[in-house]
Amino acid sequence: HFNTMLRVVLVGQSVFASKCLEAILENAADIAQVVAVYTNPDTDARPEPVRQIAAAKGISVVQHASLKNPAVVEEWQQLNADVAILAFVTQYVPQELADTPRLGSVCFHPSVLPKYRGGNALQWQVINGEK
């Protein structure tokens, strides 16, 4: 049992990031607190599912068009996060941003990076028989 909760920033999008958020909330609630969720801005056609879940749980949601802005690094520093979880991130994440949390960042992506990236990464893995 930890004396203090790990402060987590989740960065991601789509259902993949939603499932990561749900897993943290359901399985690590006694050791981790999600202090913010960063996701892409909603589009008219599709709201970000991870935003909807985070908002319903009262977690701060930030939707920047780009993470390259130096103001984003300042935001992260103010969050005083212990770890960042990058879950299916399609935006460029500057190294300075990834290095901001005390324990660093962990990247989860459903495809084999950097070999398969982009809009059809999963489909090309299946087509090419990747395991």
JSON list of N, CA and C in Angstrom, two decimals, residues 24 45 54:
[
{"chain": "A", "resi": 24, "resn": "ILE", "atom": "N", "xyz": [-7.13, 1.83, -15.57]},
{"chain": "A", "resi": 24, "resn": "ILE", "atom": "CA", "xyz": [-6.48, 2.52, -14.45]},
{"chain": "A", "resi": 24, "resn": "ILE", "atom": "C", "xyz": [-7.50, 2.78, -13.34]},
{"chain": "A", "resi": 45, "resn": "ALA", "atom": "N", "xyz": [-17.98, 15.28, -36.33]},
{"chain": "A", "resi": 45, "resn": "ALA", "atom": "CA", "xyz": [-18.43, 13.92, -36.62]},
{"chain": "A", "resi": 45, "resn": "ALA", "atom": "C", "xyz": [-18.21, 12.96, -35.45]},
{"chain": "A", "resi": 54, "resn": "ALA", "atom": "N", "xyz": [-13.58, 10.57, -19.12]},
{"chain": "A", "resi": 54, "resn": "ALA", "atom": "CA", "xyz": [-12.88, 11.39, -18.14]},
{"chain": "A", "resi": 54, "resn": "ALA", "atom": "C", "xyz": [-13.80, 12.45, -17.55]}
]
